PDB file of C-alpha atoms in Angstrom:
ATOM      1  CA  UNK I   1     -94.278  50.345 111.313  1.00  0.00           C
ATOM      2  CA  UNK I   2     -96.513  49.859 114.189  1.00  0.00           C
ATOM      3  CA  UNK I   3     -99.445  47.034 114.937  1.00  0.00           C
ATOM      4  CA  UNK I   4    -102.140  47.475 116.954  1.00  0.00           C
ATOM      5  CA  UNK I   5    -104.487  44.465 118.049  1.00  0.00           C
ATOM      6  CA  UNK I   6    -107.539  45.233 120.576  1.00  0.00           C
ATOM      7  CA  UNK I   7    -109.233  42.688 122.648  1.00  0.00           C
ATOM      8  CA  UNK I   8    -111.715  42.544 125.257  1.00  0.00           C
ATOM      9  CA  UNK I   9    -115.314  43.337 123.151  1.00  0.00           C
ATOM     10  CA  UNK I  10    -118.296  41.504 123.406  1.00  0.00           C
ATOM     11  CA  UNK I  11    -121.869  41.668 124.112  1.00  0.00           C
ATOM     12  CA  UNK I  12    -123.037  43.168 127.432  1.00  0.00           C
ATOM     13  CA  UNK I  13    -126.141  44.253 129.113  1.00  0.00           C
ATOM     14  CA  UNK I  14    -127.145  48.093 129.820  1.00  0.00           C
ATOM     15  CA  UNK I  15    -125.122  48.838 132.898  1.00  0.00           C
ATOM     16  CA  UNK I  16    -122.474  46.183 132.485  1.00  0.00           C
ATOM     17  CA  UNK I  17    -118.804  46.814 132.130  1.00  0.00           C
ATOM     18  CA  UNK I  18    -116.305  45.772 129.884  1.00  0.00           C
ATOM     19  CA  UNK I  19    -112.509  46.373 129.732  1.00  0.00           C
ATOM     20  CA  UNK I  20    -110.445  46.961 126.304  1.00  0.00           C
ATOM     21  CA  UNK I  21    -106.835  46.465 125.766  1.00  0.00           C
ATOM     22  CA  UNK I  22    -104.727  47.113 123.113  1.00  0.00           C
ATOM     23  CA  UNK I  23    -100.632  45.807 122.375  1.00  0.00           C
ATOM     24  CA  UNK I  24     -98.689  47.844 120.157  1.00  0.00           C
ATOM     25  CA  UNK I  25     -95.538  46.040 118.330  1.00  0.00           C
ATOM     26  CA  UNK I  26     -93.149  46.673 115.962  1.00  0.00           C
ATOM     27  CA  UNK I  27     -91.618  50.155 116.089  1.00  0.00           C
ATOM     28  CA  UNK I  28     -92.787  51.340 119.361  1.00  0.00           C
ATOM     29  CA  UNK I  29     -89.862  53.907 120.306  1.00  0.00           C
ATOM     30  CA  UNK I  30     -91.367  57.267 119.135  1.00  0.00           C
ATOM     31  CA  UNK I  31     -94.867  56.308 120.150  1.00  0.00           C
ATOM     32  CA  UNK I  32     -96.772  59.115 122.114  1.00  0.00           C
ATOM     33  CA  UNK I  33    -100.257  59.230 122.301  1.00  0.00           C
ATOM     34  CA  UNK I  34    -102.318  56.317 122.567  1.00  0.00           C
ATOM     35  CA  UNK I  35    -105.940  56.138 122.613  1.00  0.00           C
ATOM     36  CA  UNK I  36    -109.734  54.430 121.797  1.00  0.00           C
ATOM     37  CA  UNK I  37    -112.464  55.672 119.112  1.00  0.00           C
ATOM     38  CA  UNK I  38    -115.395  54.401 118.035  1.00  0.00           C
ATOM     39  CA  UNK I  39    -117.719  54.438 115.297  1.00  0.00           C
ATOM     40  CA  UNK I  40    -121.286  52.843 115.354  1.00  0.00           C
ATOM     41  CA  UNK I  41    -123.347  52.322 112.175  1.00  0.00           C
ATOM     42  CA  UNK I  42    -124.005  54.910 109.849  1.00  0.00           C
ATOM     43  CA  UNK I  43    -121.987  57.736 111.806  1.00  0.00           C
ATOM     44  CA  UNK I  44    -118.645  59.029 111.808  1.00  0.00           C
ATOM     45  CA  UNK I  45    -115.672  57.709 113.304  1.00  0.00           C
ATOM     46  CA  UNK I  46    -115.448  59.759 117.148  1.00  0.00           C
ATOM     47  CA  UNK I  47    -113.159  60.257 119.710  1.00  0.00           C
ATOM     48  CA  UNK I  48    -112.995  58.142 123.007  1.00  0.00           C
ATOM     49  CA  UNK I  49    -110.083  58.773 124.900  1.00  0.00           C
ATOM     50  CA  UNK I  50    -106.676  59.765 124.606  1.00  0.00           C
ATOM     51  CA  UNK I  51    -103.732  58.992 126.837  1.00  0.00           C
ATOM     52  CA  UNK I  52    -100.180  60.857 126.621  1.00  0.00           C
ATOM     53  CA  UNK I  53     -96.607  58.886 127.642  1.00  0.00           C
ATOM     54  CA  UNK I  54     -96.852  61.233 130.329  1.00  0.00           C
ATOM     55  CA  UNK I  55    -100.290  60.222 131.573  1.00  0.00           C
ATOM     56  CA  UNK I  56    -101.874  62.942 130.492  1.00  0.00           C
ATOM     57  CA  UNK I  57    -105.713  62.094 129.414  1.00  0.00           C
ATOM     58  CA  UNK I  58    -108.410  63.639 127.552  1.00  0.00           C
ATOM     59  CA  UNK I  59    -112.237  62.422 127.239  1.00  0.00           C
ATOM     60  CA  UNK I  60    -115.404  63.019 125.119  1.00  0.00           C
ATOM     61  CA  UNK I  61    -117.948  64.747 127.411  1.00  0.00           C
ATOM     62  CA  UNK I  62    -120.108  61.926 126.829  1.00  0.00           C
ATOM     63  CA  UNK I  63    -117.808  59.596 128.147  1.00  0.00           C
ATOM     64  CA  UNK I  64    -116.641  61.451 131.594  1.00  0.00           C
ATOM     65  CA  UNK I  65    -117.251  59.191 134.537  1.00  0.00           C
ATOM     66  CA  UNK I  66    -117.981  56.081 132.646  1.00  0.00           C
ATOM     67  CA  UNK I  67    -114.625  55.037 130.960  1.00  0.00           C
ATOM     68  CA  UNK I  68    -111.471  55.315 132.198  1.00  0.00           C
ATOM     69  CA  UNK I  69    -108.168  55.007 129.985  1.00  0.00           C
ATOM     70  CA  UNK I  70    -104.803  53.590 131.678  1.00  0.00           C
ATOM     71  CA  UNK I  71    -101.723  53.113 129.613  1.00  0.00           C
ATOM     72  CA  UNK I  72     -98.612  50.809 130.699  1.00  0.00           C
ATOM     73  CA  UNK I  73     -95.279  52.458 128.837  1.00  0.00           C
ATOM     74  CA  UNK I  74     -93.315  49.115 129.311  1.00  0.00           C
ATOM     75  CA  UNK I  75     -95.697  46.452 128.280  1.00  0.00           C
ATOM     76  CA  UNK I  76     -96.746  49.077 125.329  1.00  0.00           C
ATOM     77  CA  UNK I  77    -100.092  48.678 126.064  1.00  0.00           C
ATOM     78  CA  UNK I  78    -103.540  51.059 126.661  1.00  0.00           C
ATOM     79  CA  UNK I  79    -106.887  49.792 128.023  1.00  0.00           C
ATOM     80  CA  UNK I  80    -109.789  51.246 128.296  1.00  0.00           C
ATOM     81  CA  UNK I  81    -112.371  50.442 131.174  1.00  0.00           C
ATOM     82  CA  UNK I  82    -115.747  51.279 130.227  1.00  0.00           C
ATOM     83  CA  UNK I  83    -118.402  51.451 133.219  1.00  0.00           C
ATOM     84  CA  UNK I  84    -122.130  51.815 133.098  1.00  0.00           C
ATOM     85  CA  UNK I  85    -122.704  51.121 129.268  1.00  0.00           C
ATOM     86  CA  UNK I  86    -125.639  52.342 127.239  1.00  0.00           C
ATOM     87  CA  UNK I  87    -126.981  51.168 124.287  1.00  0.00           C
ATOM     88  CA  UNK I  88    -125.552  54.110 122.620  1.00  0.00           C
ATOM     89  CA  UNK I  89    -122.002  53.090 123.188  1.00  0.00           C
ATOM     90  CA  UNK I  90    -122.618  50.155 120.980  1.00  0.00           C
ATOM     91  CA  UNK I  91    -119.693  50.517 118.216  1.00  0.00           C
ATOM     92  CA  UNK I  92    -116.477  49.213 116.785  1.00  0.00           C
ATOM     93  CA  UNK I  93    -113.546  50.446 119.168  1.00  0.00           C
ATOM     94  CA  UNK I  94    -110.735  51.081 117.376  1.00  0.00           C
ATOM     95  CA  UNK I  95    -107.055  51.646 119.149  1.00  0.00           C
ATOM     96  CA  UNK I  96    -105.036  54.690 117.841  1.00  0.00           C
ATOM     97  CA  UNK I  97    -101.475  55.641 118.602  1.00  0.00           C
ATOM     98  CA  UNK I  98     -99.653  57.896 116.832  1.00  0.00           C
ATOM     99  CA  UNK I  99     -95.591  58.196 116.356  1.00  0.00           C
ATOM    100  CA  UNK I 100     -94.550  61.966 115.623  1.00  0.00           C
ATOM    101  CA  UNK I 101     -97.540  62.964 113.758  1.00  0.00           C
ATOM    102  CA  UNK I 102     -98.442  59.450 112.019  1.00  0.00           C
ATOM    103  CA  UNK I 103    -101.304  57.711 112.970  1.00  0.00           C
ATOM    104  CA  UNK I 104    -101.615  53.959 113.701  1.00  0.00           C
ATOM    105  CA  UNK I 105    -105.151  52.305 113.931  1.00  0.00           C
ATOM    106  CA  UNK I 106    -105.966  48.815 115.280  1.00  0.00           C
ATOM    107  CA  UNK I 107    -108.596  46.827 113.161  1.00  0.00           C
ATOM    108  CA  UNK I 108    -111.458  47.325 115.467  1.00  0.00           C
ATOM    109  CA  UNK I 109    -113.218  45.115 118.146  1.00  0.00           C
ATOM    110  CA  UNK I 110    -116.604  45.162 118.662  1.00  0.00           C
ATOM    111  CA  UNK I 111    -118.589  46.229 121.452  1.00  0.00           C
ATOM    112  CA  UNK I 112    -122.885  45.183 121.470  1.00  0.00           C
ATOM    113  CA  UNK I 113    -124.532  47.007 124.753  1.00  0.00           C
ATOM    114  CA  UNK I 114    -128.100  45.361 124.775  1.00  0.00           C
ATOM    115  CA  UNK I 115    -130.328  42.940 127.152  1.00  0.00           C
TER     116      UNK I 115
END
């Protein structure tokens, strides 16, 4: 069993930044891929980023050059740093992280981009 808890949302202005972390627990050993999605009102749940134990990352197009995922294999952690918001990228953020091939998902933290 794994946990995932995500901090770091809040309200910010168009432009602004924020930074979101996640902290995996319990049984962390086989854990692989960690990552970020989001899902805003009324549409599905999408892909942010994904981040390998090998470093390895992958991004949605709409999402290149603006966020930025790091992951730290000791502390069992994965943030993501998200530059030059929109309005658009208003959303719950979710953390994923998957253990052979079952997924984990963190309850969500909330992320408001408007002046």
């Amino acid at each position: 069993q794994v946990q995932l808890v995500e901090s770091g949302g809040g309200l910010v202005p168009p432009g602004g930044s924020l930074r979101l972390s996640c902290a995996a627990s319990g049984s962390i050993f086989s854990i692989n891929t960690m990552g970020w999605h989001r899902q805003a009102p009324g549409k599905e749940r999408e892909l942010v980023a994904l981040i390998t134990t090998g470093g390895k990352t992958d991004y949605a197009d709409s999402m290149k050059g603006r966020f930025t995922i790091s992951r730290d294999n000791g502390k069992n952690t994965v943030d993501l740093q998200m530059n030059s918001l929109k309005p658009e990228d208003t959303a719950v953020y979710y953390c994923y992280a998957r253990q052979g091939l079952y997924p984990y998902w963190g309850r969500g933290t909330q992320v408001t981009v408007s002046s």
